[in-house]
Structure formats: structure tokens, C-alpha cells
Short mmCIF file of C-alpha atoms in Angstrom, two decimals:
data_model
loop_
_atom_site.label_atom_id
_atom_site.label_comp_id
_atom_site.label_asym_id
_atom_site.label_seq_id
_atom_site.Cartn_x
_atom_site.Cartn_y
_atom_site.Cartn_z
CA MET A 1 69.46 -89.16 114.69
CA THR A 2 66.85 -89.50 117.41
CA SER A 3 63.14 -89.67 116.74
CA PRO A 4 61.26 -86.39 116.93
CA ARG A 5 59.82 -85.62 120.32
CA LYS A 6 56.47 -84.11 121.20
CA PRO A 7 56.83 -80.33 121.48
CA TYR A 8 56.67 -78.53 124.81
CA PRO A 9 54.68 -75.28 125.13
CA SER A 10 58.01 -73.58 125.87
CA ASP A 11 59.60 -74.64 122.54
CA VAL A 12 60.76 -71.86 120.27
CA SER A 13 58.64 -71.34 117.15
CA ASP A 14 60.20 -71.28 113.68
CA GLU A 15 59.74 -67.49 113.53
CA GLU A 16 61.34 -66.97 116.95
CA TRP A 17 64.22 -69.28 116.05
CA ALA A 18 64.87 -67.38 112.82
CA LEU A 19 65.20 -64.22 114.92
CA VAL A 20 67.39 -65.52 117.76
CA ALA A 21 69.59 -68.11 116.00
CA PRO A 22 72.05 -65.57 114.55
CA TYR A 23 72.65 -64.18 118.06
CA LEU A 24 73.19 -67.62 119.61
CA THR A 25 75.43 -69.19 117.00
CA LEU A 26 78.89 -68.78 118.53
CA LEU A 27 80.48 -71.46 116.31
CA PRO A 28 79.64 -72.45 112.74
CA GLU A 29 77.63 -75.65 112.30
CA GLU A 30 80.63 -77.22 110.54
CA ALA A 31 82.84 -76.76 113.62
CA GLY A 32 81.98 -80.28 114.71
CA GLN A 33 82.07 -79.41 118.39
CA ARG A 34 78.33 -79.51 118.85
CA GLU A 35 76.98 -82.67 120.38
CA HIS A 36 73.37 -81.39 120.56
CA CYS A 37 71.25 -79.39 118.16
CA LEU A 38 71.52 -75.71 119.12
CA ARG A 39 67.77 -75.23 118.78
CA GLU A 40 67.12 -78.10 121.19
CA VAL A 41 69.60 -76.64 123.66
CA PHE A 42 67.74 -73.32 123.45
CA ASN A 43 64.45 -75.19 123.91
CA GLY A 44 65.93 -76.75 127.05
CA LEU A 45 66.87 -73.33 128.38
CA ARG A 46 63.38 -72.00 127.63
CA TYR A 47 61.86 -75.01 129.40
CA ILE A 48 63.84 -74.26 132.57
CA ILE A 49 63.03 -70.55 132.41
CA LYS A 50 59.32 -71.03 131.68
CA THR A 51 58.73 -73.79 134.24
CA GLY A 52 61.14 -72.70 136.95
CA ALA A 53 62.26 -76.30 137.28
CA PRO A 54 65.70 -77.09 138.72
CA TRP A 55 68.37 -77.80 136.10
CA ARG A 56 68.60 -81.46 137.06
CA TRP A 57 64.88 -81.92 136.36
CA MET A 58 65.36 -81.33 132.63
CA PRO A 59 63.14 -83.81 130.75
CA ASN A 60 65.02 -86.75 129.24
CA ASP A 61 63.92 -85.94 125.69
CA LEU A 62 65.75 -82.59 125.77
CA PRO A 63 69.56 -82.32 125.83
CA PRO A 64 71.16 -83.14 129.21
CA TRP A 65 70.83 -80.40 131.79
CA ALA A 66 74.61 -79.96 132.04
CA ALA A 67 74.91 -79.32 128.29
CA VAL A 68 72.09 -76.76 128.39
CA TYR A 69 73.55 -75.09 131.47
CA GLN A 70 77.04 -74.89 130.00
CA GLN A 71 75.78 -73.45 126.72
CA ALA A 72 73.60 -70.93 128.57
CA GLN A 73 76.71 -69.80 130.45
CA ARG A 74 78.56 -69.37 127.15
CA TRP A 75 75.69 -67.29 125.76
CA LEU A 76 75.59 -65.14 128.90
CA ASN A 77 79.37 -64.63 128.93
CA ALA A 78 79.37 -63.70 125.23
CA GLY A 79 76.60 -61.12 125.78
CA CYS A 80 74.26 -62.81 123.29
CA PHE A 81 71.06 -61.91 125.13
CA GLU A 82 72.11 -58.30 125.73
CA GLU A 83 72.90 -57.89 122.04
CA LEU A 84 69.54 -59.39 121.07
CA ALA A 85 67.68 -57.13 123.52
CA HIS A 86 69.59 -54.09 122.28
CA ASP A 87 68.75 -54.81 118.65
CA LEU A 88 65.09 -55.40 119.47
#
């Protein structure tokens, strides 16, 4: 496990994560296909959205930009954000 990093202002709070995690979990934690913590991947996506930075400028202490981008595409294709917005 890596050492904890300093939080970014764009990081999801515990309360926000409790709300969005059920919508973003496409595979169970036990599936073993996850290389990066799902919350950190979501934090990476929020960083890009909040800062407007290009994908390749993802900070090194967040998951690699390609992993965040690929997971964001999976969430978009699965309709995760639409379902969350609808339920809100």
C-alpha cells in the first residue's frame, strides 16, 4: 500500500463518497480486477473536472491519467452519472 497523500481541494468528502459510491461500483471489490482504489480514481476525475487540466497532467500521486480516463468512460457508458442525477 502506498503512503497517504495530501488531499486536494477537489477530493470527495466521506459524505459525498457514501452517496456516490453505490452508483460507481460496477464490479464488486472482490472481483480482483481493480488496480487502483475506486475512490482515488473518482478523486482523479474530480481533479480534472475541477481544474480543467489536460488528462496527461494528472498529478503523480493520483492514479495514472489513463486509468482514470478509462474508468470515467466506463461510468459514462454505464449511465452511472445519469442515474445518480435522476435519483437526486
